[in-house]
Amino acid sequence: MHSLLRWLFLVAFSLIFSTLFAQNIQWQEIYPGVWKGVAGKPDSYDLLKAADVTPAPALQKMAKADFPLNAQEIHFQLNSGKTYLRFPLERNEQLFGFGLNFQTIHQRGKILQLHADHYGKTDNGRTHAPTPFYVSSSGYGVFVNSAKYMDVYAGSHVRKDAREPAKVMDRNTDNNWEAHPYSDAVEMLIPAEGVEIYIFAGPKPLNAIQRFNLLSGGGCLPPRWGLGFTQRVHRLSTSEQVKQEAKAFEDKGFPLDFIGLEPGWQSKSYPCTFEWDKSRFPDPAKFVKEMDAMGIKINLWTNPYVSPDAAIYQKIKPYTGSHLVWNGIVPDLSMPEASKILFDQFEKEHVKIGVSGYKIDEVDGFDSYVWPDVATFPSGHTSEQIRQTYGLLVQKQSFEMFRRNNMRTYGLVRGSNAGGSSFPYVIYNDNYSHEDFITALINSGYAGVLWTPEVRASKTAEEWLRRFQTVCFSPMAMINAWSSSMEPWTFPEVAPQIKAVAELRMKMMPYWYSEFAKYHYEGIPPFRGMSLEEGFGIDIKKEKTTASLEDNPYAEAVTREVKDQYMAGEYLLVAPLFTGQTTRKVILPKGKWYDFYTGKFVGDGEVISITPGLDQIPVYVKDGGIIPMMPMKLHAPKSGEKVDLEIRHYGEKNSSYKLYDDDGNTFDYEKGMFAWREIKVEKQKNGSFKGSISKEESGKPNNIGAVTWRFMTP
Amino acid sequence: MHSLLRWLFLVAFSLIFSTLFAQNIQWQEIYPGVWKGVAGKPDSYDLLKAADVTPAPALQKMAKADFPLNAQEIHFQLNSGKTYLRFPLERNEQLFGFGLNFQTIHQRGKILQLHADHYGKTDNGRTHAPTPFYVSSSGYGVFVNSAKYMDVYAGSHVRKDAREPAKVMDRNTDNNWEAHPYSDAVEMLIPAEGVEIYIFAGPKPLNAIQRFNLLSGGGCLPPRWGLGFTQRVHRLSTSEQVKQEAKAFEDKGFPLDFIGLEPGWQSKSYPCTFEWDKSRFPDPAKFVKEMDAMGIKINLWTNPYVSPDAAIYQKIKPYTGSHLVWNGIVPDLSMPEASKILFDQFEKEHVKIGVSGYKIDEVDGFDSYVWPDVATFPSGHTSEQIRQTYGLLVQKQSFEMFRRNNMRTYGLVRGSNAGGSSFPYVIYNDNYSHEDFITALINSGYAGVLWTPEVRASKTAEEWLRRFQTVCFSPMAMINAWSSSMEPWTFPEVAPQIKAVAELRMKMMPYWYSEFAKYHYEGIPPFRGMSLEEGFGIDIKKEKTTASLEDNPYAEAVTREVKDQYMAGEYLLVAPLFTGQTTRKVILPKGKWYDFYTGKFVGDGEVISITPGLDQIPVYVKDGGIIPMMPMKLHAPKSGEKVDLEIRHYGEKNSSYKLYDDDGNTFDYEKGMFAWREIKVEKQKNGSFKGSISKEESGKPNNIGAVTWRFMTP
């Protein structure tokens, strides 16, 4: 009795204490440079539980590091059923992340409610992937593992007890008056009795992102065909029409790897039956097989909302939520029972006949379509928790279904969240601003997700071409013209340029595939913002702006958002043009840079102005850049197909490149069936370069044919 | 011990039961036609507690009525610390209310989070007055008394267990497919362990609104001068410049009753000292007195955020929140200590020298300026609760300060909420869309608040005039040209028309004052939407539209939002024109309507097209309309000043009007010092009309001078 009383007293005391006073968090280093802390009593269900992934092995091999923040300045406090968190913020930091934002890169000063939703033209925290992770320009990352709507004040407010409160001024008469003086904290409010927090060390911001991605299982590894082209066909297309579309691409010599079918392939949708419409697809198995013989995989549109006419309706009904979505019942996919019924049906109807992937629609939100926050679910998880994790759940469960069948997949999804980086899905939406697409592509690298700047339709040849150019330098080369019925060759005046850039995409497949392997094994995002590039923002020679924050060593990066150029893989800087633009500026980080097409030197740590013409998308290569390329093919190489390589080298530096290879289709790489080959380029005594490639390892895949070398810089 | 166990068991059982199952609510009739119900265990602090008002006596005298809904169809359920509410919704209902919306009148189908905030160009629940009250076209009202951010699904979603779920259709092939079929419930989610709910009977929607307003203490009764004109001067104006401005109005013969001083009257702001700037106002007491002698009252801008340089800073600091706003500390006005320190200072510095009111700024929100939701307050109330009620608190506490001094006030405030209808404040904001202003004016009548469509600046003479015209038919005739320095006579080409409509506003003061008295004593909003007008939407003769909801008796009202005409007082229908409009349609409810200016018949239950020219704002009078008017004056009549009346009658009907009178300045009306005089107009045997007015009661105010009658309809 005595010890029970003492225990009760301790519990009550700790409860009262944590309610009345801000407390520090005990940090436990769970991997090198990764610390976990627990504030209060976290919910039993969270983002990592929904994603249910195993951290990637490379996480154990990351460099040792010190705790990157002053632990005394990280506080939590419980108040009225919510958890308050506070992280320190220095004057010279910039923050990146907080999910897939579409209009802004810099997050310092923002107020967000992280909330799974479609993108509603405002970066307010509502987005397809509201990842509660941020990375600081000072080289650390913070992840709050909660499946609740989380309020974030990213250095927007000043506390009464701030270390350096603003000087008192009179707004009426003092020109130096500021509405928003220096805020020394990122503050968050999580509607839960506690929460799990992860801190990631750098030293560089990219290292913190790597650790975050590796904790989430590493990045996804698409099948090789996933990096080829995809087109989507009209929702009422028949199997014959789909074949004709594939034939049209072949006839035009335009690359194509997979075709997506829109809702009409189902007997009824919305809500969905998940069963084939036999009037349009009389023999689905035969159709999928014939398409495969043409080198084309099939991707199926669906959402998870079940029609009363679906065969699985009665069986799944007990495991569905209280409200309808698109007039269908909503499987509670946090319950294994619901997941099994739904994905067993997918497996039987689609995967077993060779369907290679899905476009999983409407799992993100849009309040008036998805279930309301008043909905209840049989698992007992709240509507909010299910909404924050639904994208993760459909990805995880469909991914596992493909893994069971030892078939890799690469598909589309409208919703994701932290923990989902290893799922082979690319986020898309209904917005169609080319500028927003590029901002999102940049932000995807800070959020542990992939994003595609697809092409759908265009009013002018110029727009059609400009959009195609960026699609070819993105995670998925998607033509999504099911509604416009446009084709890559629709504008004859730009058809050759479009074909050229499409061919370039295909030729670069060894590079893209290796870069995705680095995403998978090392957690390095294949597409990412300039702030993660060494030498960016430091000592930019030209166009120096007056920094608005004093004593700021990252003047350019902090004061100016760079939303129109990005890094693609290890060596490439892509600087797209938008419709109407004929000239633009490109910020080259410190170090020498070369034109991708000509190999000529273009600048070093400076801002250049370019007028590149319509034909090509400006791409620059870092000094020492090595780009492995293959001959143009209409389809991605098949398993075991030998492929010749042309290995390009740019600039003046000796350098090396890790080339990845595996069968491109199965999960055998998880059993060690993959190979890294080291490419090296070294300057000879006579001043010329020489390249070499490491030997194949016995028992490992080797798909390399003849190798030629091309030293691009004269 | 046995009874304790039983009690524990009962508590546990009821808790588990209410978590697992939706329950009905026990309703208690607390006034005729007003029921209170309690779901779960409500928060100890709510909107009515913040407003702290006594229901108006008239509430007891409202007609008896039956409970207006099927009580079996009202449910609540507790889930994860939140309260779920569900109210039934028939197919033919339209819903109005849910706060001061700016773009929409019809709320059915909307998803809102009721959240005190500035208006951010979207009606998403974030507004200056997020009143959790709605009224149905079927004649009942619902008020949820919570100071939390409340999620509202106003018939937007369909439950799996809906009585009449939608027929299954195929979106791909069936044209009748609907994304949003009939939803049979208004659902809400309140982040609290329980909540208090009030249901108001009709039979008409207006009766439900009356009951709601009377429960909130009735509408406010402004001083008579509050219904005259007000101008605001530049923030750096000196006392001499303010006098010059008043003189300019006098010289031009333009009415003016009060002038507002912007931030520069304070020694420092923002944050505020609440003390006079002695360089601009060397002798405030003398200044206020001199202005009063000119017939001009003084209104002071302020926000409640305290400067470190304020005399009260150290004293109030212990009663302030954790975060700064505009670099000032934030008084926790839910604590009497904070309120006393702040308003004692206001009283001493301002009220005691004759200042008549305030413009209380920035108490609504705008996330990046007001305290964050992570803030804590010494009262223990959450940041959210303080934000939802801060507007109520400043109104209540300043109102009580004036009441202590037996001086009525009429001011401006940026934030309010349910319970605040008796506080003499008008809401304003920074938006300046004339159309939005009128929509807000209409919605104010459904939300228990007042709103002013002020004039600030205009690019053209037409716009200047059109805005002036609506200001003259609104709760506060405000010219807010402190920033533009524009004057009513700035555009000479419309100066005469502006003067004419301003004079009309002044002449109509007996009408306006009586209509506000009906707001105060009977809860009838002086400015309100057409849906509250009998005969509106029924049998509109022309322009019948096909109803999109079947079997709908309110076809027009339900299917078409009328956002450009409104009722002003008992008898007037105002149909303003916006810049660029030369012609418009006006929907006349069933019954005969007459032109306000000519008395001519214009229509009966029909849609008319008008081309009224620039000179006048179209105003129509209901058959039998009686409008008491006075001679033009530059200032509102003073206490005891006898005023001649011209009483106008319109149309063919015998009718009557209740004319209100009191001293116009003090709270003596609360002690019975007021009079209602009955005006009657009756048709004589010879067909002409004759008017009469009831005798004055002895010991009651009587400010009526000579009475003339004007029968407007030929």
XYZ file of C-alpha atoms in Angstrom, chain B residues 20-563:
544
model
C -19.052 4.034 -27.268
C -22.501 5.172 -28.246
C -24.172 8.309 -29.461
C -26.604 9.541 -26.853
C -29.545 11.854 -26.750
C -29.421 15.065 -24.775
C -31.753 15.981 -21.927
C -33.381 19.299 -22.774
C -34.532 21.748 -20.166
C -36.770 24.667 -21.158
C -35.128 27.625 -19.414
C -37.220 30.370 -21.062
C -40.275 30.105 -23.274
C -38.993 28.536 -26.481
C -35.391 28.257 -25.241
C -33.961 24.893 -24.246
C -30.640 24.142 -22.694
C -28.905 20.795 -22.948
C -25.628 19.571 -21.571
C -23.472 16.997 -23.321
C -20.733 15.442 -21.208
C -18.810 17.688 -18.878
C -18.456 21.146 -20.425
C -15.399 23.352 -19.939
C -15.689 25.682 -16.975
C -15.082 28.682 -19.246
C -17.266 29.396 -22.273
C -18.655 32.203 -24.422
C -21.516 33.110 -22.115
C -19.206 33.132 -19.105
C -16.856 35.497 -20.953
C -19.731 37.766 -22.027
C -21.166 37.581 -18.508
C -24.540 39.050 -19.439
C -28.020 38.740 -17.985
C -30.700 37.591 -20.416
C -33.051 40.434 -21.397
C -36.418 40.549 -19.582
C -38.329 40.185 -22.856
C -37.084 36.611 -23.146
C -39.546 35.617 -20.430
C -42.364 37.162 -22.475
C -41.699 35.342 -25.727
C -44.481 33.054 -26.917
C -44.628 29.490 -25.695
C -43.454 26.986 -28.281
C -42.831 23.299 -28.789
C -39.329 21.912 -29.028
C -38.626 22.637 -32.699
C -36.628 19.534 -33.595
C -36.996 15.825 -33.093
C -35.034 15.436 -29.859
C -34.408 11.774 -30.699
C -32.387 12.918 -33.680
C -30.029 15.131 -31.716
C -27.038 13.104 -30.572
C -23.776 13.559 -28.806
C -20.814 11.292 -28.310
C -17.531 11.733 -26.464
C -14.472 10.525 -28.284
C -10.772 11.037 -27.535
C -11.381 14.143 -25.491
C -13.735 15.705 -28.004
C -17.479 16.130 -28.118
C -19.351 15.143 -31.231
C -22.761 16.726 -31.881
C -25.317 15.846 -34.484
C -28.472 17.761 -35.390
C -31.013 16.622 -37.970
C -31.335 18.344 -41.328
C -34.277 17.982 -43.677
C -33.978 18.145 -47.439
C -35.635 21.545 -47.754
C -33.786 23.508 -45.102
C -31.358 26.317 -45.674
C -28.979 27.363 -42.890
C -27.798 30.848 -41.974
C -25.296 32.109 -39.448
C -22.107 30.474 -38.172
C -20.603 33.888 -37.630
C -19.775 36.995 -39.567
C -19.183 35.593 -43.028
C -18.158 37.905 -45.862
C -18.849 36.015 -49.050
C -21.757 33.683 -48.480
C -25.157 33.788 -46.824
C -26.188 30.173 -47.276
C -24.235 27.906 -44.970
C -25.720 24.534 -45.828
C -23.026 22.217 -47.109
C -20.213 24.290 -45.653
C -17.271 23.010 -43.638
C -16.052 25.555 -41.137
C -13.712 25.790 -38.240
C -15.148 28.563 -36.102
C -12.064 30.486 -35.133
C -11.610 34.108 -34.064
C -9.540 35.708 -36.764
C -9.422 38.474 -39.316
C -11.287 37.765 -42.520
C -8.798 36.172 -44.902
C -10.893 36.324 -48.103
C -12.382 32.884 -47.554
C -15.465 31.982 -45.553
C -13.878 29.054 -43.761
C -15.044 29.846 -40.231
C -12.183 32.196 -39.474
C -13.746 35.560 -38.919
C -13.981 38.489 -36.525
C -17.066 36.964 -34.926
C -17.139 33.172 -35.311
C -20.471 32.892 -33.511
C -21.393 29.198 -33.066
C -25.058 29.875 -33.795
C -27.123 28.903 -36.798
C -30.699 29.471 -37.768
C -32.675 27.302 -40.139
C -35.158 28.442 -42.751
C -37.447 25.963 -40.999
C -37.599 28.313 -38.025
C -35.318 27.230 -35.220
C -31.862 28.134 -33.973
C -28.959 26.218 -32.422
C -26.177 27.705 -30.300
C -23.202 25.742 -29.023
C -21.704 27.582 -26.090
C -18.025 26.771 -26.382
C -14.930 28.943 -26.433
C -13.006 26.338 -28.420
C -12.267 26.157 -32.122
C -15.220 24.169 -33.311
C -15.416 22.070 -36.465
C -18.734 22.394 -38.254
C -19.993 20.127 -41.017
C -23.200 21.894 -41.983
C -24.780 19.095 -43.957
C -21.663 18.420 -45.973
C -21.252 14.692 -45.442
C -23.268 11.499 -45.538
C -23.089 8.965 -42.766
C -22.915 5.248 -43.425
C -26.070 4.905 -41.306
C -27.940 7.737 -43.085
C -31.702 7.260 -43.281
C -31.731 7.886 -47.018
C -28.318 7.146 -48.467
C -27.677 8.054 -52.070
C -28.396 5.592 -54.845
C -25.295 3.891 -56.161
C -24.334 5.267 -59.558
C -21.369 5.082 -61.863
C -19.662 8.443 -62.212
C -18.194 7.393 -65.545
C -21.471 6.806 -67.284
C -24.335 8.257 -65.213
C -25.046 11.969 -65.615
C -27.097 12.064 -62.413
C -24.080 11.131 -60.334
C -23.517 13.587 -57.475
C -20.398 14.084 -55.387
C -22.519 15.535 -52.582
C -25.877 13.817 -52.216
C -28.362 14.715 -49.459
C -26.780 14.934 -46.023
C -29.239 14.549 -43.155
C -27.190 16.117 -40.374
C -25.308 19.120 -39.134
C -22.322 17.608 -37.351
C -19.860 19.355 -35.073
C -16.730 18.475 -33.192
C -15.802 20.435 -30.085
C -12.379 19.777 -28.553
C -13.744 19.521 -25.021
C -15.090 16.798 -22.729
C -18.538 18.264 -23.103
C -20.507 21.294 -24.115
C -23.641 23.321 -23.400
C -26.172 23.624 -26.205
C -29.147 25.956 -26.610
C -32.063 25.392 -28.952
C -34.319 28.303 -29.909
C -37.853 27.937 -31.199
C -39.397 30.078 -33.944
C -41.935 29.717 -35.374
C -40.132 32.075 -37.777
C -36.362 32.171 -38.155
C -36.430 35.764 -36.904
C -38.024 34.609 -33.635
C -35.197 32.143 -33.082
C -32.690 34.964 -33.629
C -34.605 37.182 -31.211
C -34.453 34.512 -28.538
C -30.732 34.060 -29.138
C -30.101 37.807 -28.895
C -32.288 38.175 -25.809
C -30.437 35.331 -24.125
C -27.286 37.374 -24.856
C -28.785 40.362 -23.000
C -30.642 41.824 -25.986
C -29.089 44.025 -28.643
C -27.031 47.058 -27.733
C -28.574 50.495 -27.377
C -26.147 53.076 -28.732
C -26.207 56.663 -27.508
C -28.109 58.857 -29.942
C -24.866 60.492 -31.121
C -23.583 57.045 -32.076
C -26.013 57.028 -34.986
C -24.647 60.287 -36.380
C -21.495 60.583 -38.467
C -17.969 59.747 -37.481
C -14.649 60.517 -39.128
C -11.171 59.330 -38.190
C -8.077 61.528 -38.469
C -4.464 60.856 -39.379
C -2.439 58.983 -36.748
C -0.081 61.925 -36.212
C -2.804 64.578 -35.932
C -2.458 67.164 -33.184
C -5.315 68.474 -31.074
C -5.381 71.591 -33.259
C -5.637 69.523 -36.436
C -8.522 67.523 -34.990
C -10.345 70.738 -34.213
C -9.707 71.956 -37.758
C -11.200 68.763 -39.120
C -14.343 69.239 -37.027
C -14.478 72.855 -38.164
C -14.217 71.796 -41.808
C -17.279 69.564 -41.437
C -19.150 72.385 -39.741
C -18.161 74.866 -42.439
C -19.344 72.520 -45.145
C -22.578 71.868 -43.271
C -21.753 68.190 -43.125
C -23.038 66.280 -40.106
C -20.492 64.933 -37.627
C -20.915 63.498 -34.135
C -17.628 61.881 -33.218
C -14.024 61.842 -34.322
C -11.655 58.942 -33.869
C -7.978 59.422 -33.070
C -5.557 56.879 -34.524
C -2.446 55.469 -32.705
C -0.423 58.707 -32.485
C -2.524 60.073 -29.624
C -0.584 57.655 -27.407
C 2.903 58.430 -26.135
C 3.987 55.098 -27.611
C 2.218 52.510 -29.682
C 2.488 49.683 -30.724
C 2.822 48.330 -28.026
C 0.613 50.799 -26.231
C 1.073 53.043 -23.220
C -2.607 54.177 -23.175
C -1.211 57.564 -22.170
C -1.533 60.765 -24.188
C 1.298 62.010 -26.317
C 1.849 65.431 -24.817
C 3.602 66.813 -27.862
C 0.502 66.296 -30.011
C -2.080 66.621 -27.232
C -0.632 68.990 -24.604
C -3.864 69.275 -22.639
C -6.127 66.287 -23.336
C -8.863 67.263 -20.863
C -9.176 70.728 -22.366
C -9.118 69.287 -25.864
C -11.916 66.799 -25.180
C -13.974 69.531 -23.530
C -13.505 71.938 -26.418
C -14.484 69.254 -28.887
C -17.569 68.504 -26.857
C -18.482 72.168 -27.003
C -18.339 71.873 -30.792
C -20.743 68.922 -30.547
C -18.042 66.338 -31.245
C -17.258 63.295 -29.086
C -13.813 61.676 -29.052
C -13.109 58.037 -29.804
C -9.641 56.577 -29.209
C -7.895 53.862 -31.165
C -6.076 51.335 -29.058
C -5.161 47.729 -28.807
C -4.779 46.068 -25.393
C -1.085 45.111 -25.721
C 0.981 46.852 -23.059
C 4.250 48.652 -23.715
C 7.167 48.290 -21.282
C 6.963 52.089 -21.195
C 3.353 52.099 -19.982
C 2.799 53.187 -16.385
C 0.779 50.022 -15.723
C 3.401 47.660 -17.204
C 4.954 46.293 -14.016
C 1.629 46.081 -12.249
C -0.158 44.174 -14.989
C 2.782 41.951 -15.974
C 1.936 39.067 -13.589
C -1.484 38.829 -15.238
C -0.272 38.542 -18.801
C 0.259 35.685 -21.235
C 3.488 33.914 -22.160
C 3.920 35.598 -25.552
C 4.187 39.146 -26.835
C 1.809 40.721 -29.317
C 3.118 43.684 -31.272
C 6.035 43.500 -28.813
C 3.692 44.181 -25.896
C 2.495 41.967 -23.064
C -1.006 40.534 -23.330
C -3.355 41.097 -20.376
C -5.244 37.955 -19.427
C -8.591 39.735 -19.387
C -10.329 36.620 -18.112
C -8.727 37.577 -14.785
C -10.398 40.409 -12.850
C -6.958 41.608 -11.725
C -5.804 42.276 -15.286
C -9.098 43.822 -16.268
C -9.076 46.174 -13.301
C -5.548 47.435 -13.905
C -6.159 48.035 -17.608
C -9.595 49.614 -17.427
C -8.852 51.662 -14.308
C -6.131 53.237 -16.402
C -8.543 53.771 -19.314
C -11.068 55.282 -16.948
C -8.591 57.642 -15.324
C -6.822 58.708 -18.493
C -9.732 58.870 -20.903
C -13.241 58.392 -19.614
C -12.952 60.774 -16.699
C -11.988 63.579 -19.081
C -14.924 62.818 -21.327
C -13.619 60.398 -23.960
C -16.725 58.670 -25.277
C -15.497 55.451 -26.803
C -12.827 53.273 -28.362
C -11.770 51.561 -31.500
C -10.343 48.363 -30.034
C -8.019 46.945 -32.632
C -6.319 43.591 -33.180
C -8.292 41.531 -30.686
C -9.514 39.187 -33.425
C -6.487 37.400 -34.619
C -4.369 37.259 -37.725
C -2.127 34.402 -36.679
C 1.175 36.070 -37.328
C 0.388 39.066 -35.109
C -1.727 37.793 -32.227
C -0.437 35.343 -29.606
C 0.173 31.813 -30.907
C -1.927 28.844 -29.850
C 1.039 27.611 -27.831
C 0.737 30.618 -25.518
C -0.300 30.113 -21.913
C -2.182 32.489 -19.670
C -2.057 32.849 -15.887
C -5.797 32.156 -15.534
C -5.137 28.667 -16.866
C -7.506 29.259 -19.771
C -6.007 28.035 -23.009
C -4.721 30.321 -25.703
C -7.613 29.129 -27.863
C -10.196 30.057 -25.219
C -8.661 33.477 -24.702
C -8.578 34.068 -28.440
C -12.214 33.041 -28.945
C -13.340 35.379 -26.148
C -10.887 38.289 -26.196
C -13.233 40.456 -28.241
C -16.056 39.726 -25.814
C -13.847 40.501 -22.824
C -12.670 43.897 -24.059
C -16.206 44.857 -25.024
C -17.750 43.721 -21.769
C -15.108 45.322 -19.576
C -14.986 48.648 -21.396
C -18.796 48.728 -21.531
C -18.974 48.217 -17.751
C -16.456 51.010 -17.274
C -18.724 53.379 -19.179
C -21.755 52.115 -17.324
C -20.073 52.885 -13.998
C -19.744 56.445 -15.285
C -23.357 56.475 -16.510
C -22.154 57.408 -19.992
C -23.237 55.374 -22.949
C -20.575 54.502 -25.498
C -20.577 53.318 -29.104
C -17.337 52.118 -30.544
C -15.501 49.822 -32.871
C -14.035 46.416 -32.222
C -12.315 43.861 -34.434
C -13.420 40.771 -32.548
C -16.599 39.466 -30.989
C -18.489 36.258 -30.465
C -21.777 34.803 -29.265
C -23.084 36.517 -26.163
C -21.862 39.927 -27.254
C -25.007 41.380 -28.840
C -25.635 43.785 -25.964
C -22.181 45.386 -26.178
C -22.276 48.706 -28.063
C -19.573 47.913 -30.553
C -19.509 47.613 -34.308
C -17.079 45.262 -36.031
C -14.761 46.564 -38.780
C -11.730 45.211 -40.614
C -9.045 45.922 -43.208
C -10.825 44.384 -46.136
C -12.397 46.967 -48.438
C -14.605 45.110 -50.874
C -17.918 46.904 -51.065
C -19.691 43.683 -52.021
C -18.162 41.794 -49.062
C -19.217 44.668 -46.806
C -22.849 44.196 -47.751
C -22.668 40.413 -47.378
C -21.195 40.933 -43.904
C -23.914 43.455 -43.042
C -26.500 40.820 -43.938
C -24.694 38.091 -41.999
C -24.275 40.310 -38.926
C -28.020 39.933 -38.363
C -27.639 36.148 -38.133
C -24.618 36.361 -35.828
C -25.715 38.667 -33.009
C -23.229 41.377 -33.956
C -23.074 44.700 -35.784
C -20.867 45.424 -38.773
C -20.020 48.659 -40.523
C -19.388 49.078 -44.252
C -17.177 52.140 -43.670
C -15.807 54.459 -46.402
C -12.072 55.040 -46.566
C -11.025 56.068 -50.020
C -12.215 55.691 -53.577
C -10.696 55.989 -56.986
C -13.770 57.517 -58.586
C -16.595 59.822 -57.653
C -19.057 57.051 -58.418
C -17.385 54.645 -55.993
C -17.139 57.344 -53.321
C -20.849 58.027 -53.605
C -21.937 54.381 -53.781
C -19.975 53.550 -50.644
C -21.344 56.585 -48.826
C -24.877 55.563 -49.665
C -24.558 52.190 -47.937
C -22.739 53.675 -44.962
C -25.812 55.850 -44.383
C -27.953 52.716 -44.192
C -25.779 50.861 -41.712
C -25.222 50.658 -37.937
C -22.448 53.248 -37.951
C -22.070 56.083 -40.462
C -18.309 55.874 -40.531
C -15.897 57.806 -42.691
C -12.525 56.270 -41.957
C -10.305 58.448 -44.090
C -7.378 58.804 -41.681
C -5.043 57.264 -44.208
C -6.487 58.688 -47.455
C -7.215 62.167 -46.038
C -10.321 62.196 -48.197
C -13.350 64.210 -47.182
C -17.023 63.736 -48.039
C -16.708 66.679 -50.453
C -13.477 65.472 -52.099
C -15.251 64.729 -55.394
C -17.153 67.959 -56.170
C -19.257 66.192 -58.807
C -20.922 63.979 -56.185
C -20.580 66.220 -53.135
C -24.243 67.329 -53.269
C -25.509 63.739 -53.459
C -23.246 62.690 -50.608
C -24.456 65.581 -48.533
C -28.044 64.686 -49.351
C -27.714 61.078 -48.242
C -25.841 62.162 -45.104
C -28.671 64.553 -44.317
C -31.129 61.735 -44.894
C -29.226 59.604 -42.376
C -29.541 62.398 -39.802
C -33.223 63.056 -40.569
C -33.998 59.387 -40.110
C -32.491 59.335 -36.618
C -35.855 58.799 -34.860
C -36.338 55.708 -37.025
C -32.795 54.411 -36.494
C -32.954 55.035 -32.774
C -36.284 53.226 -32.434
C -34.999 50.309 -34.492
C -31.959 49.988 -32.239
C -34.311 50.082 -29.252
C -36.120 47.104 -30.797
C -32.745 45.410 -31.103
C -32.089 46.148 -27.462
C -35.480 45.322 -25.980
C -36.763 42.685 -28.422
C -33.619 41.252 -29.957
C -34.579 42.143 -33.549
C -31.442 42.911 -35.574
C -31.753 46.384 -37.138
C -29.918 45.201 -40.274
C -30.673 41.748 -41.547
C -30.973 39.376 -44.465
C -33.973 38.969 -46.723
C -34.531 35.391 -45.599
C -35.855 36.771 -42.319
C -38.507 38.812 -44.128
C -41.960 37.309 -44.327
C -43.035 36.629 -47.867
C -39.502 36.450 -49.152
C -38.812 33.547 -51.421
C -42.419 32.444 -51.572
C -44.344 32.953 -54.767
C -41.871 35.263 -56.374
C -43.853 35.975 -59.529
C -41.149 36.625 -62.069
C -37.794 35.028 -62.712
C -38.725 31.768 -61.135
C -35.755 29.483 -61.226
C -35.943 25.742 -61.314
C -35.324 24.595 -57.793
C -32.381 22.232 -57.547
C -33.774 20.683 -54.367
C -37.016 18.896 -54.931
C -40.236 19.711 -53.119
C -38.788 22.892 -51.786
C -41.310 25.472 -50.658
C -38.640 28.156 -50.322
C -37.348 27.642 -53.813
C -35.959 31.085 -54.445
C -34.530 31.618 -51.008
C -32.906 28.233 -50.891
C -31.493 28.112 -54.362
C -30.268 31.659 -54.731
C -28.121 33.613 -52.342
C -29.324 37.183 -52.081
C -26.281 39.151 -51.058
